[in-house]
JSON list of C-alpha atoms and ligand atoms in Angstrom, two decimals:
[
{"chain": "F", "resi": 26, "resn": "UNK", "atom": "CA", "xyz": [0.00, 0.00, 0.00]},
{"chain": "F", "resi": 27, "resn": "UNK", "atom": "CA", "xyz": [3.02, 2.32, 0.38]},
{"chain": "F", "resi": 28, "resn": "UNK", "atom": "CA", "xyz": [3.35, 3.51, -3.22]},
{"chain": "F", "resi": 29, "resn": "UNK", "atom": "CA", "xyz": [6.85, 3.77, -4.66]},
{"chain": "F", "resi": 30, "resn": "UNK", "atom": "CA", "xyz": [5.64, 6.70, -6.75]},
{"chain": "F", "resi": 31, "resn": "UNK", "atom": "CA", "xyz": [4.76, 8.93, -3.80]},
{"chain": "F", "resi": 32, "resn": "UNK", "atom": "CA", "xyz": [6.99, 11.75, -2.55]},
{"chain": "F", "resi": 33, "resn": "UNK", "atom": "CA", "xyz": [10.17, 10.39, -0.87]},
{"chain": "F", "resi": 34, "resn": "UNK", "atom": "CA", "xyz": [9.27, 12.23, 2.37]},
{"chain": "F", "resi": 35, "resn": "UNK", "atom": "CA", "xyz": [5.89, 10.49, 2.36]},
{"chain": "F", "resi": 36, "resn": "UNK", "atom": "CA", "xyz": [7.41, 7.07, 1.63]},
{"chain": "F", "resi": 37, "resn": "UNK", "atom": "CA", "xyz": [9.95, 7.38, 4.45]},
{"chain": "F", "resi": 38, "resn": "UNK", "atom": "CA", "xyz": [7.34, 8.68, 6.86]},
{"chain": "F", "resi": 39, "resn": "UNK", "atom": "CA", "xyz": [4.94, 5.84, 6.02]},
{"chain": "F", "resi": 40, "resn": "UNK", "atom": "CA", "xyz": [7.64, 3.26, 6.79]},
{"chain": "F", "resi": 41, "resn": "UNK", "atom": "CA", "xyz": [8.59, 5.04, 10.04]},
{"chain": "F", "resi": 42, "resn": "UNK", "atom": "CA", "xyz": [4.99, 5.29, 11.30]},
{"chain": "F", "resi": 43, "resn": "UNK", "atom": "CA", "xyz": [4.13, 1.73, 10.29]},
{"chain": "F", "resi": 44, "resn": "UNK", "atom": "CA", "xyz": [7.13, 0.43, 12.23]},
{"chain": "F", "resi": 45, "resn": "UNK", "atom": "CA", "xyz": [6.28, 2.51, 15.28]},
{"chain": "F", "resi": 46, "resn": "UNK", "atom": "CA", "xyz": [2.54, 1.84, 15.46]},
{"chain": "F", "resi": 47, "resn": "UNK", "atom": "CA", "xyz": [2.28, -1.78, 14.36]},
{"chain": "F", "resi": 48, "resn": "UNK", "atom": "CA", "xyz": [0.81, -3.80, 17.21]},
{"chain": "F", "resi": 49, "resn": "UNK", "atom": "CA", "xyz": [-1.13, -1.09, 19.10]},
{"chain": "F", "resi": 50, "resn": "UNK", "atom": "CA", "xyz": [-4.20, -2.89, 20.45]},
{"chain": "F", "resi": 51, "resn": "UNK", "atom": "CA", "xyz": [-6.63, -0.11, 21.25]},
{"chain": "F", "resi": 52, "resn": "UNK", "atom": "CA", "xyz": [-7.92, 0.43, 17.72]},
{"chain": "F", "resi": 53, "resn": "UNK", "atom": "CA", "xyz": [-5.23, 3.05, 17.40]},
{"chain": "F", "resi": 54, "resn": "UNK", "atom": "CA", "xyz": [-3.00, 1.07, 15.19]},
{"chain": "F", "resi": 55, "resn": "UNK", "atom": "CA", "xyz": [-1.20, 1.44, 11.87]},
{"chain": "F", "resi": 56, "resn": "UNK", "atom": "CA", "xyz": [-4.30, 0.29, 9.96]},
{"chain": "F", "resi": 57, "resn": "UNK", "atom": "CA", "xyz": [-6.23, 3.26, 11.35]},
{"chain": "F", "resi": 58, "resn": "UNK", "atom": "CA", "xyz": [-3.42, 5.53, 10.20]},
{"chain": "F", "resi": 59, "resn": "UNK", "atom": "CA", "xyz": [-3.37, 3.87, 6.79]},
{"chain": "F", "resi": 60, "resn": "UNK", "atom": "CA", "xyz": [-7.13, 4.37, 6.35]},
{"chain": "F", "resi": 61, "resn": "UNK", "atom": "CA", "xyz": [-6.85, 8.03, 7.37]},
{"chain": "F", "resi": 62, "resn": "UNK", "atom": "CA", "xyz": [-3.94, 8.46, 4.96]},
{"chain": "F", "resi": 63, "resn": "UNK", "atom": "CA", "xyz": [-5.91, 6.92, 2.04]},
{"chain": "F", "resi": 64, "resn": "UNK", "atom": "CA", "xyz": [-9.09, 8.87, 2.84]},
{"chain": "F", "resi": 65, "resn": "UNK", "atom": "CA", "xyz": [-7.12, 12.10, 3.26]},
{"chain": "F", "resi": 66, "resn": "UNK", "atom": "CA", "xyz": [-5.57, 11.62, -0.20]},
{"chain": "F", "resi": 67, "resn": "UNK", "atom": "CA", "xyz": [-9.02, 11.19, -1.74]},
{"chain": "F", "resi": 68, "resn": "UNK", "atom": "CA", "xyz": [-10.35, 14.29, 0.06]},
{"chain": "F", "resi": 69, "resn": "UNK", "atom": "CA", "xyz": [-7.23, 16.31, -0.81]},
{"chain": "F", "resi": 70, "resn": "UNK", "atom": "CA", "xyz": [-7.72, 15.60, -4.50]},
{"chain": "F", "resi": 71, "resn": "UNK", "atom": "CA", "xyz": [-11.43, 16.49, -4.38]},
{"chain": "F", "resi": 72, "resn": "UNK", "atom": "CA", "xyz": [-10.88, 19.65, -2.33]},
{"chain": "F", "resi": 73, "resn": "UNK", "atom": "CA", "xyz": [-7.67, 20.81, -4.00]},
{"chain": "F", "resi": 74, "resn": "UNK", "atom": "CA", "xyz": [-5.49, 20.69, -0.85]},
{"chain": "F", "resi": 75, "resn": "UNK", "atom": "CA", "xyz": [-1.68, 20.39, -0.80]},
{"chain": "F", "resi": 76, "resn": "UNK", "atom": "CA", "xyz": [-0.94, 16.66, -1.07]},
{"chain": "F", "resi": 77, "resn": "UNK", "atom": "CA", "xyz": [2.45, 16.65, 0.68]},
{"chain": "F", "resi": 78, "resn": "UNK", "atom": "CA", "xyz": [1.25, 18.45, 3.82]},
{"chain": "F", "resi": 79, "resn": "UNK", "atom": "CA", "xyz": [-1.97, 16.41, 3.93]},
{"chain": "F", "resi": 80, "resn": "UNK", "atom": "CA", "xyz": [-0.21, 13.05, 3.55]},
{"chain": "F", "resi": 81, "resn": "UNK", "atom": "CA", "xyz": [2.49, 13.81, 6.13]},
{"chain": "F", "resi": 82, "resn": "UNK", "atom": "CA", "xyz": [-0.02, 15.14, 8.66]},
{"chain": "F", "resi": 83, "resn": "UNK", "atom": "CA", "xyz": [-2.32, 12.13, 8.11]},
{"chain": "F", "resi": 84, "resn": "UNK", "atom": "CA", "xyz": [0.57, 9.72, 8.62]},
{"chain": "F", "resi": 85, "resn": "UNK", "atom": "CA", "xyz": [1.88, 11.47, 11.75]},
{"chain": "F", "resi": 86, "resn": "UNK", "atom": "CA", "xyz": [-1.43, 12.53, 13.33]},
{"chain": "F", "resi": 87, "resn": "UNK", "atom": "CA", "xyz": [-1.52, 9.79, 16.01]},
{"chain": "F", "resi": 88, "resn": "UNK", "atom": "CA", "xyz": [2.23, 9.30, 16.45]},
{"chain": "F", "resi": 89, "resn": "UNK", "atom": "CA", "xyz": [2.02, 9.92, 20.20]},
{"chain": "F", "resi": 90, "resn": "UNK", "atom": "CA", "xyz": [-1.67, 10.18, 21.07]},
{"chain": "F", "resi": 91, "resn": "UNK", "atom": "CA", "xyz": [-2.54, 12.48, 24.00]},
{"chain": "F", "resi": 92, "resn": "UNK", "atom": "CA", "xyz": [-4.75, 9.87, 25.70]},
{"chain": "F", "resi": 93, "resn": "UNK", "atom": "CA", "xyz": [-1.85, 7.47, 26.02]},
{"chain": "F", "resi": 94, "resn": "UNK", "atom": "CA", "xyz": [0.54, 10.10, 27.41]},
{"chain": "F", "resi": 95, "resn": "UNK", "atom": "CA", "xyz": [-1.34, 11.26, 30.51]},
{"chain": "F", "resi": 96, "resn": "UNK", "atom": "CA", "xyz": [-2.95, 14.10, 28.62]},
{"chain": "F", "resi": 97, "resn": "UNK", "atom": "CA", "xyz": [0.33, 15.60, 27.42]},
{"chain": "F", "resi": 98, "resn": "UNK", "atom": "CA", "xyz": [-0.65, 17.05, 24.04]},
{"chain": "F", "resi": 99, "resn": "UNK", "atom": "CA", "xyz": [2.84, 18.24, 23.13]},
{"chain": "F", "resi": 100, "resn": "UNK", "atom": "CA", "xyz": [4.32, 14.76, 22.60]},
{"chain": "F", "resi": 101, "resn": "UNK", "atom": "CA", "xyz": [2.74, 14.21, 19.17]},
{"chain": "F", "resi": 102, "resn": "UNK", "atom": "CA", "xyz": [3.81, 17.47, 17.51]},
{"chain": "F", "resi": 103, "resn": "UNK", "atom": "CA", "xyz": [7.29, 17.24, 19.09]},
{"chain": "F", "resi": 104, "resn": "UNK", "atom": "CA", "xyz": [7.80, 13.67, 17.84]},
{"chain": "F", "resi": 105, "resn": "UNK", "atom": "CA", "xyz": [6.60, 14.66, 14.36]},
{"chain": "F", "resi": 106, "resn": "UNK", "atom": "CA", "xyz": [8.90, 17.72, 14.32]},
{"chain": "F", "resi": 107, "resn": "UNK", "atom": "CA", "xyz": [11.96, 15.71, 15.34]},
{"chain": "F", "resi": 108, "resn": "UNK", "atom": "CA", "xyz": [11.20, 13.16, 12.63]},
{"chain": "F", "resi": 109, "resn": "UNK", "atom": "CA", "xyz": [10.61, 15.70, 9.83]},
{"chain": "F", "resi": 110, "resn": "UNK", "atom": "CA", "xyz": [13.71, 17.66, 10.84]},
{"chain": "F", "resi": 111, "resn": "UNK", "atom": "CA", "xyz": [15.78, 14.47, 10.71]},
{"chain": "F", "resi": 112, "resn": "UNK", "atom": "CA", "xyz": [14.64, 14.16, 7.06]},
{"chain": "F", "resi": 113, "resn": "UNK", "atom": "CA", "xyz": [15.47, 17.81, 6.40]},
{"chain": "F", "resi": 114, "resn": "UNK", "atom": "CA", "xyz": [11.92, 18.47, 5.26]},
{"chain": "F", "resi": 115, "resn": "UNK", "atom": "CA", "xyz": [11.24, 22.11, 4.27]},
{"chain": "F", "resi": 116, "resn": "UNK", "atom": "CA", "xyz": [10.65, 24.23, 7.41]},
{"chain": "F", "resi": 117, "resn": "UNK", "atom": "CA", "xyz": [7.29, 25.57, 6.18]},
{"chain": "F", "resi": 118, "resn": "UNK", "atom": "CA", "xyz": [6.01, 22.03, 5.53]},
{"chain": "F", "resi": 119, "resn": "UNK", "atom": "CA", "xyz": [7.22, 20.86, 8.96]},
{"chain": "F", "resi": 120, "resn": "UNK", "atom": "CA", "xyz": [5.59, 23.82, 10.72]},
{"chain": "F", "resi": 121, "resn": "UNK", "atom": "CA", "xyz": [2.32, 23.31, 8.90]},
{"chain": "F", "resi": 122, "resn": "UNK", "atom": "CA", "xyz": [2.21, 19.56, 9.61]},
{"chain": "F", "resi": 123, "resn": "UNK", "atom": "CA", "xyz": [3.00, 20.04, 13.32]},
{"chain": "F", "resi": 124, "resn": "UNK", "atom": "CA", "xyz": [0.37, 22.76, 13.66]},
{"chain": "F", "resi": 125, "resn": "UNK", "atom": "CA", "xyz": [-2.24, 20.41, 12.17]},
{"chain": "F", "resi": 126, "resn": "UNK", "atom": "CA", "xyz": [-1.31, 17.59, 14.55]},
{"chain": "F", "resi": 127, "resn": "UNK", "atom": "CA", "xyz": [-1.44, 19.92, 17.56]},
{"chain": "F", "resi": 128, "resn": "UNK", "atom": "CA", "xyz": [-4.99, 21.11, 16.78]},
{"chain": "F", "resi": 129, "resn": "UNK", "atom": "CA", "xyz": [-6.42, 17.83, 15.52]},
{"chain": "F", "resi": 130, "resn": "UNK", "atom": "CA", "xyz": [-7.74, 15.73, 18.40]},
{"chain": "F", "resi": 131, "resn": "UNK", "atom": "CA", "xyz": [-11.39, 15.68, 19.31]},
{"chain": "F", "resi": 132, "resn": "UNK", "atom": "CA", "xyz": [-11.52, 16.80, 22.96]},
{"chain": "F", "resi": 133, "resn": "UNK", "atom": "CA", "xyz": [-15.15, 16.11, 23.76]},
{"chain": "F", "resi": 134, "resn": "UNK", "atom": "CA", "xyz": [-18.67, 16.89, 22.60]},
{"chain": "F", "resi": 135, "resn": "UNK", "atom": "CA", "xyz": [-18.57, 20.59, 23.46]},
{"chain": "F", "resi": 136, "resn": "UNK", "atom": "CA", "xyz": [-14.98, 21.43, 22.68]},
{"chain": "F", "resi": 137, "resn": "UNK", "atom": "CA", "xyz": [-14.59, 22.99, 19.27]},
{"chain": "F", "resi": 138, "resn": "UNK", "atom": "CA", "xyz": [-11.23, 22.56, 17.58]},
{"chain": "F", "resi": 139, "resn": "UNK", "atom": "CA", "xyz": [-11.35, 24.62, 14.38]},
{"chain": "F", "resi": 140, "resn": "UNK", "atom": "CA", "xyz": [-8.70, 23.89, 11.77]},
{"chain": "F", "resi": 141, "resn": "UNK", "atom": "CA", "xyz": [-6.81, 26.85, 10.39]},
{"chain": "F", "resi": 142, "resn": "UNK", "atom": "CA", "xyz": [-6.05, 25.59, 6.87]},
{"chain": "F", "resi": 143, "resn": "UNK", "atom": "CA", "xyz": [-7.69, 23.50, 4.14]},
{"chain": "F", "resi": 144, "resn": "UNK", "atom": "CA", "xyz": [-5.01, 20.84, 4.66]},
{"chain": "F", "resi": 145, "resn": "UNK", "atom": "CA", "xyz": [-5.84, 20.65, 8.38]},
{"chain": "F", "resi": 146, "resn": "UNK", "atom": "CA", "xyz": [-9.56, 20.49, 7.58]},
{"chain": "F", "resi": 147, "resn": "UNK", "atom": "CA", "xyz": [-8.99, 17.56, 5.22]},
{"chain": "F", "resi": 148, "resn": "UNK", "atom": "CA", "xyz": [-6.91, 15.54, 7.71]},
{"chain": "F", "resi": 149, "resn": "UNK", "atom": "CA", "xyz": [-9.38, 16.20, 10.54]},
{"chain": "F", "resi": 150, "resn": "UNK", "atom": "CA", "xyz": [-12.25, 15.08, 8.30]},
{"chain": "F", "resi": 151, "resn": "UNK", "atom": "CA", "xyz": [-10.42, 11.88, 7.33]},
{"chain": "F", "resi": 152, "resn": "UNK", "atom": "CA", "xyz": [-9.67, 11.07, 11.01]},
{"chain": "F", "resi": 153, "resn": "UNK", "atom": "CA", "xyz": [-13.29, 11.72, 11.99]},
{"chain": "F", "resi": 154, "resn": "UNK", "atom": "CA", "xyz": [-14.65, 9.65, 9.08]},
{"chain": "F", "resi": 155, "resn": "UNK", "atom": "CA", "xyz": [-12.63, 6.68, 10.35]},
{"chain": "F", "resi": 156, "resn": "UNK", "atom": "CA", "xyz": [-14.47, 6.95, 13.68]},
{"chain": "F", "resi": 157, "resn": "UNK", "atom": "CA", "xyz": [-17.90, 6.40, 12.09]},
{"chain": "F", "resi": 158, "resn": "UNK", "atom": "CA", "xyz": [-19.63, 3.85, 9.84]},
{"chain": "F", "resi": 159, "resn": "UNK", "atom": "CA", "xyz": [-18.83, 0.14, 9.96]},
{"chain": "F", "resi": 160, "resn": "UNK", "atom": "CA", "xyz": [-15.21, 0.72, 10.91]},
{"chain": "F", "resi": 161, "resn": "UNK", "atom": "CA", "xyz": [-16.24, 3.22, 13.59]},
{"chain": "F", "resi": 162, "resn": "UNK", "atom": "CA", "xyz": [-18.51, 0.59, 15.16]},
{"chain": "F", "resi": 163, "resn": "UNK", "atom": "CA", "xyz": [-15.68, -1.96, 15.15]},
{"chain": "F", "resi": 164, "resn": "UNK", "atom": "CA", "xyz": [-13.19, 0.51, 16.67]},
{"chain": "F", "resi": 165, "resn": "UNK", "atom": "CA", "xyz": [-15.64, 1.51, 19.40]},
{"chain": "F", "resi": 166, "resn": "UNK", "atom": "CA", "xyz": [-16.13, -2.04, 20.64]},
{"chain": "F", "resi": 167, "resn": "UNK", "atom": "CA", "xyz": [-12.41, -2.82, 20.25]},
{"chain": "F", "resi": 168, "resn": "UNK", "atom": "CA", "xyz": [-11.60, 0.21, 22.42]},
{"chain": "F", "resi": 169, "resn": "UNK", "atom": "CA", "xyz": [-14.33, -0.82, 24.89]},
{"chain": "F", "resi": 170, "resn": "UNK", "atom": "CA", "xyz": [-12.80, -4.27, 25.25]},
{"chain": "F", "resi": 171, "resn": "UNK", "atom": "CA", "xyz": [-9.36, -2.76, 25.70]},
{"chain": "F", "resi": 172, "resn": "UNK", "atom": "CA", "xyz": [-10.43, -0.54, 28.61]},
{"chain": "F", "resi": 173, "resn": "UNK", "atom": "CA", "xyz": [-12.83, -3.18, 30.00]},
{"chain": "F", "resi": 174, "resn": "UNK", "atom": "CA", "xyz": [-16.07, -1.23, 29.72]},
{"chain": "F", "resi": 175, "resn": "UNK", "atom": "CA", "xyz": [-19.49, -2.81, 29.15]},
{"chain": "F", "resi": 176, "resn": "UNK", "atom": "CA", "xyz": [-21.07, -2.95, 25.68]},
{"chain": "F", "resi": 177, "resn": "UNK", "atom": "CA", "xyz": [-24.16, -1.31, 27.22]},
{"chain": "F", "resi": 178, "resn": "UNK", "atom": "CA", "xyz": [-25.92, -1.05, 30.56]},
{"chain": "F", "resi": 179, "resn": "UNK", "atom": "CA", "xyz": [-29.70, -0.63, 30.88]},
{"chain": "F", "resi": 180, "resn": "UNK", "atom": "CA", "xyz": [-29.17, 1.73, 33.85]},
{"chain": "F", "resi": 181, "resn": "UNK", "atom": "CA", "xyz": [-26.77, 4.00, 31.98]},
{"chain": "F", "resi": 182, "resn": "UNK", "atom": "CA", "xyz": [-28.92, 5.79, 29.44]},
{"chain": "F", "resi": 183, "resn": "UNK", "atom": "CA", "xyz": [-26.87, 7.56, 26.77]},
{"chain": "F", "resi": 184, "resn": "UNK", "atom": "CA", "xyz": [-26.07, 11.19, 27.56]},
{"chain": "F", "resi": 185, "resn": "UNK", "atom": "CA", "xyz": [-23.94, 13.91, 26.03]},
{"chain": "F", "resi": 186, "resn": "UNK", "atom": "CA", "xyz": [-20.94, 14.73, 28.18]},
{"chain": "F", "resi": 187, "resn": "UNK", "atom": "CA", "xyz": [-20.36, 18.36, 28.93]},
{"chain": "F", "resi": 188, "resn": "UNK", "atom": "CA", "xyz": [-16.67, 18.96, 29.48]},
{"chain": "F", "resi": 189, "resn": "UNK", "atom": "CA", "xyz": [-13.34, 17.75, 28.17]},
{"chain": "F", "resi": 190, "resn": "UNK", "atom": "CA", "xyz": [-12.38, 16.59, 31.69]},
{"chain": "F", "resi": 191, "resn": "UNK", "atom": "CA", "xyz": [-15.54, 14.51, 31.99]},
{"chain": "F", "resi": 192, "resn": "UNK", "atom": "CA", "xyz": [-15.04, 13.11, 28.52]},
{"chain": "F", "resi": 193, "resn": "UNK", "atom": "CA", "xyz": [-11.61, 11.83, 29.49]},
{"chain": "F", "resi": 194, "resn": "UNK", "atom": "CA", "xyz": [-12.41, 10.51, 32.99]},
{"chain": "F", "resi": 195, "resn": "UNK", "atom": "CA", "xyz": [-15.91, 9.14, 33.10]},
{"chain": "F", "resi": 196, "resn": "UNK", "atom": "CA", "xyz": [-16.94, 5.52, 33.41]},
{"chain": "F", "resi": 197, "resn": "UNK", "atom": "CA", "xyz": [-19.14, 4.79, 30.49]},
{"chain": "F", "resi": 198, "resn": "UNK", "atom": "CA", "xyz": [-20.34, 2.12, 28.06]},
{"chain": "F", "resi": 199, "resn": "UNK", "atom": "CA", "xyz": [-19.39, 1.56, 24.46]},
{"chain": "F", "resi": 200, "resn": "UNK", "atom": "CA", "xyz": [-22.99, 2.22, 23.39]},
{"chain": "F", "resi": 201, "resn": "UNK", "atom": "CA", "xyz": [-22.77, 5.58, 25.14]},
{"chain": "F", "resi": 202, "resn": "UNK", "atom": "CA", "xyz": [-19.82, 6.49, 22.96]},
{"chain": "F", "resi": 203, "resn": "UNK", "atom": "CA", "xyz": [-22.14, 6.66, 19.93]},
{"chain": "F", "resi": 204, "resn": "UNK", "atom": "CA", "xyz": [-24.09, 9.42, 21.68]},
{"chain": "F", "resi": 205, "resn": "UNK", "atom": "CA", "xyz": [-21.19, 11.34, 23.20]},
{"chain": "F", "resi": 206, "resn": "UNK", "atom": "CA", "xyz": [-19.12, 11.38, 20.00]},
{"chain": "F", "resi": 207, "resn": "UNK", "atom": "CA", "xyz": [-20.01, 9.28, 16.97]},
{"chain": "F", "resi": 208, "resn": "UNK", "atom": "CA", "xyz": [-23.52, 10.64, 16.31]},
{"chain": "F", "resi": 209, "resn": "UNK", "atom": "CA", "xyz": [-22.15, 14.19, 16.53]},
{"chain": "F", "resi": 210, "resn": "UNK", "atom": "CA", "xyz": [-19.44, 13.81, 13.94]},
{"chain": "F", "resi": 211, "resn": "UNK", "atom": "CA", "xyz": [-21.55, 14.13, 10.78]},
{"chain": "F", "resi": 212, "resn": "UNK", "atom": "CA", "xyz": [-22.25, 17.78, 11.63]},
{"chain": "F", "resi": 213, "resn": "UNK", "atom": "CA", "xyz": [-18.58, 18.45, 12.41]},
{"chain": "F", "resi": 214, "resn": "UNK", "atom": "CA", "xyz": [-17.18, 17.77, 8.94]},
{"chain": "F", "resi": 215, "resn": "UNK", "atom": "CA", "xyz": [-15.23, 20.65, 7.42]},
{"chain": "F", "resi": 216, "resn": "UNK", "atom": "CA", "xyz": [-15.42, 19.83, 3.70]},
{"chain": "F", "resi": 217, "resn": "UNK", "atom": "CA", "xyz": [-18.36, 19.01, 1.38]},
{"chain": "F", "resi": 218, "resn": "UNK", "atom": "CA", "xyz": [-16.66, 15.79, 0.19]},
{"chain": "F", "resi": 219, "resn": "UNK", "atom": "CA", "xyz": [-16.35, 14.50, 3.76]},
{"chain": "F", "resi": 220, "resn": "UNK", "atom": "CA", "xyz": [-19.90, 15.56, 4.61]},
{"chain": "F", "resi": 221, "resn": "UNK", "atom": "CA", "xyz": [-21.27, 13.36, 1.83]},
{"chain": "F", "resi": 222, "resn": "UNK", "atom": "CA", "xyz": [-19.36, 10.30, 3.06]},
{"chain": "F", "resi": 223, "resn": "UNK", "atom": "CA", "xyz": [-20.27, 11.09, 6.69]},
{"chain": "F", "resi": 224, "resn": "UNK", "atom": "CA", "xyz": [-23.99, 11.22, 6.00]},
{"chain": "F", "resi": 225, "resn": "UNK", "atom": "CA", "xyz": [-23.96, 7.74, 4.52]},
{"chain": "F", "resi": 226, "resn": "UNK", "atom": "CA", "xyz": [-21.84, 6.30, 7.34]},
{"chain": "F", "resi": 227, "resn": "UNK", "atom": "CA", "xyz": [-24.05, 8.04, 9.90]},
{"chain": "F", "resi": 228, "resn": "UNK", "atom": "CA", "xyz": [-27.24, 6.45, 8.50]},
{"chain": "F", "resi": 229, "resn": "UNK", "atom": "CA", "xyz": [-25.58, 3.04, 8.66]},
{"chain": "F", "resi": 230, "resn": "UNK", "atom": "CA", "xyz": [-24.59, 3.57, 12.33]},
{"chain": "F", "resi": 231, "resn": "UNK", "atom": "CA", "xyz": [-28.04, 4.74, 13.39]},
{"chain": "F", "resi": 232, "resn": "UNK", "atom": "CA", "xyz": [-29.57, 1.63, 11.80]},
{"chain": "F", "resi": 233, "resn": "UNK", "atom": "CA", "xyz": [-27.04, -0.51, 13.62]},
{"chain": "F", "resi": 234, "resn": "UNK", "atom": "CA", "xyz": [-27.73, 1.07, 17.03]},
{"chain": "F", "resi": 235, "resn": "UNK", "atom": "CA", "xyz": [-31.48, 0.81, 16.45]},
{"chain": "F", "resi": 236, "resn": "UNK", "atom": "CA", "xyz": [-31.05, -2.90, 15.84]},
{"chain": "F", "resi": 237, "resn": "UNK", "atom": "CA", "xyz": [-28.74, -3.35, 18.86]},
{"chain": "F", "resi": 238, "resn": "UNK", "atom": "CA", "xyz": [-31.29, -1.59, 21.06]},
{"chain": "F", "resi": 239, "resn": "UNK", "atom": "CA", "xyz": [-34.09, -3.82, 19.73]},
{"chain": "F", "resi": 240, "resn": "UNK", "atom": "CA", "xyz": [-32.14, -7.02, 20.34]},
{"chain": "F", "resi": 241, "resn": "UNK", "atom": "CA", "xyz": [-31.18, -5.90, 23.87]},
{"chain": "F", "resi": 242, "resn": "UNK", "atom": "CA", "xyz": [-34.64, -4.62, 24.88]},
{"chain": "F", "resi": 243, "resn": "UNK", "atom": "CA", "xyz": [-33.30, -1.09, 25.36]},
{"chain": "F", "resi": 244, "resn": "UNK", "atom": "CA", "xyz": [-35.51, 1.93, 24.98]},
{"chain": "F", "resi": 245, "resn": "UNK", "atom": "CA", "xyz": [-32.98, 4.64, 24.24]},
{"chain": "F", "resi": 246, "resn": "UNK", "atom": "CA", "xyz": [-33.67, 7.59, 21.95]},
{"chain": "F", "resi": 247, "resn": "UNK", "atom": "CA", "xyz": [-32.02, 7.64, 18.52]},
{"chain": "F", "resi": 248, "resn": "UNK", "atom": "CA", "xyz": [-30.84, 10.62, 16.49]},
{"chain": "F", "resi": 249, "resn": "UNK", "atom": "CA", "xyz": [-32.20, 11.36, 12.99]},
{"chain": "T", "resi": 9, "resn": "ADP", "atom": "P1", "xyz": [-8.93, 9.29, 17.00]},
{"chain": "T", "resi": 9, "resn": "ADP", "atom": "O1", "xyz": [-8.11, 8.36, 16.18]},
{"chain": "T", "resi": 9, "resn": "ADP", "atom": "O2", "xyz": [-10.12, 9.79, 16.22]},
{"chain": "T", "resi": 9, "resn": "ADP", "atom": "O3", "xyz": [-8.14, 10.37, 17.65]},
{"chain": "T", "resi": 9, "resn": "ADP", "atom": "P2", "xyz": [-9.56, 8.37, 19.70]},
{"chain": "T", "resi": 9, "resn": "ADP", "atom": "O4", "xyz": [-8.19, 8.40, 20.23]},
{"chain": "T", "resi": 9, "resn": "ADP", "atom": "O5", "xyz": [-10.51, 9.38, 20.28]},
{"chain": "T", "resi": 9, "resn": "ADP", "atom": "O6", "xyz": [-9.62, 8.43, 18.11]},
{"chain": "T", "resi": 9, "resn": "ADP", "atom": "O7", "xyz": [-10.14, 6.91, 19.91]},
{"chain": "T", "resi": 9, "resn": "ADP", "atom": "C1", "xyz": [-9.73, 5.77, 19.21]},
{"chain": "T", "resi": 9, "resn": "ADP", "atom": "C2", "xyz": [-10.95, 4.92, 18.83]},
{"chain": "T", "resi": 9, "resn": "ADP", "atom": "O8", "xyz": [-11.60, 4.48, 20.01]},
{"chain": "T", "resi": 9, "resn": "ADP", "atom": "C3", "xyz": [-12.01, 5.69, 18.03]},
{"chain": "T", "resi": 9, "resn": "ADP", "atom": "O9", "xyz": [-12.65, 4.86, 17.11]},
{"chain": "T", "resi": 9, "resn": "ADP", "atom": "C4", "xyz": [-12.98, 6.16, 19.09]},
{"chain": "T", "resi": 9, "resn": "ADP", "atom": "O10", "xyz": [-14.28, 6.42, 18.58]},
{"chain": "T", "resi": 9, "resn": "ADP", "atom": "C5", "xyz": [-12.93, 4.99, 20.07]},
{"chain": "T", "resi": 9, "resn": "ADP", "atom": "N1", "xyz": [-13.18, 5.47, 21.43]},
{"chain": "T", "resi": 9, "resn": "ADP", "atom": "C6", "xyz": [-12.65, 6.55, 22.07]},
{"chain": "T", "resi": 9, "resn": "ADP", "atom": "N2", "xyz": [-13.16, 6.71, 23.30]},
{"chain": "T", "resi": 9, "resn": "ADP", "atom": "C7", "xyz": [-14.05, 5.69, 23.46]},
{"chain": "T", "resi": 9, "resn": "ADP", "atom": "C8", "xyz": [-14.93, 5.28, 24.52]},
{"chain": "T", "resi": 9, "resn": "ADP", "atom": "N3", "xyz": [-15.00, 5.93, 25.69]},
{"chain": "T", "resi": 9, "resn": "ADP", "atom": "N4", "xyz": [-15.70, 4.17, 24.33]},
{"chain": "T", "resi": 9, "resn": "ADP", "atom": "C9", "xyz": [-15.65, 3.48, 23.16]},
{"chain": "T", "resi": 9, "resn": "ADP", "atom": "N5", "xyz": [-14.85, 3.81, 22.13]},
{"chain": "T", "resi": 9, "resn": "ADP", "atom": "C10", "xyz": [-14.05, 4.90, 22.26]},
{"chain": "T", "resi": 10, "resn": "NI", "atom": "NI1", "xyz": [-6.61, 9.10, 14.51]}
]
């Protein structure tokens, strides 16, 4: 999947990230990064964004995820900067990529993280698209198993969480994650191309949750 025709900086970065992330078990693995990379390329072409910046930022966006570093959000951009500098990548490209990574993560239902450039918008859309649809469902339950949370609990009706602190700390269920994050993502897309894909994936997820609720005798409200 790493094309020999892509930019040498992209090729080297893809190999580096693959090596580093292979084997992560939380759903935060190389295959997530590869999907985001492929989706970001598609969106970049459709939206006319700079391919080099988009591809590098997509590849490096989860290189040291904030959740796995006690909330330290500087680790990712710093790791990406050190790597790009070791390749002697152009300073403006490095700065742009690191800025995207620093502003990318979703920090909770009510925390808005606007992207400053089209390239950032495209990478954020690609990352968010990989959290919804069939793959989003799979990642949610994989993450739930990893942290040991229940699939659902009849006494924990789905609610929207208010603050970033709550979002990080709370005890929850995997089903709740659809309500606190996944169902909100379709309205958070930056680009028209991503919005189209998101709407389709959203419909699929709602149908899935409806069916899960039916099979589990749950009477939870569903979004449109
Ligand atoms: P991203 O790659 O978008 O930054 P996250 O780090 O937020 O994703 O999470 C990795 C995956 O685990 C995503 O698919 C996300 O939806 C899922 N996930 C995150 N938090 C939870 C949770 N509390 N319960 C279930 N799934 C979760
Ligand atoms: Ni990601």
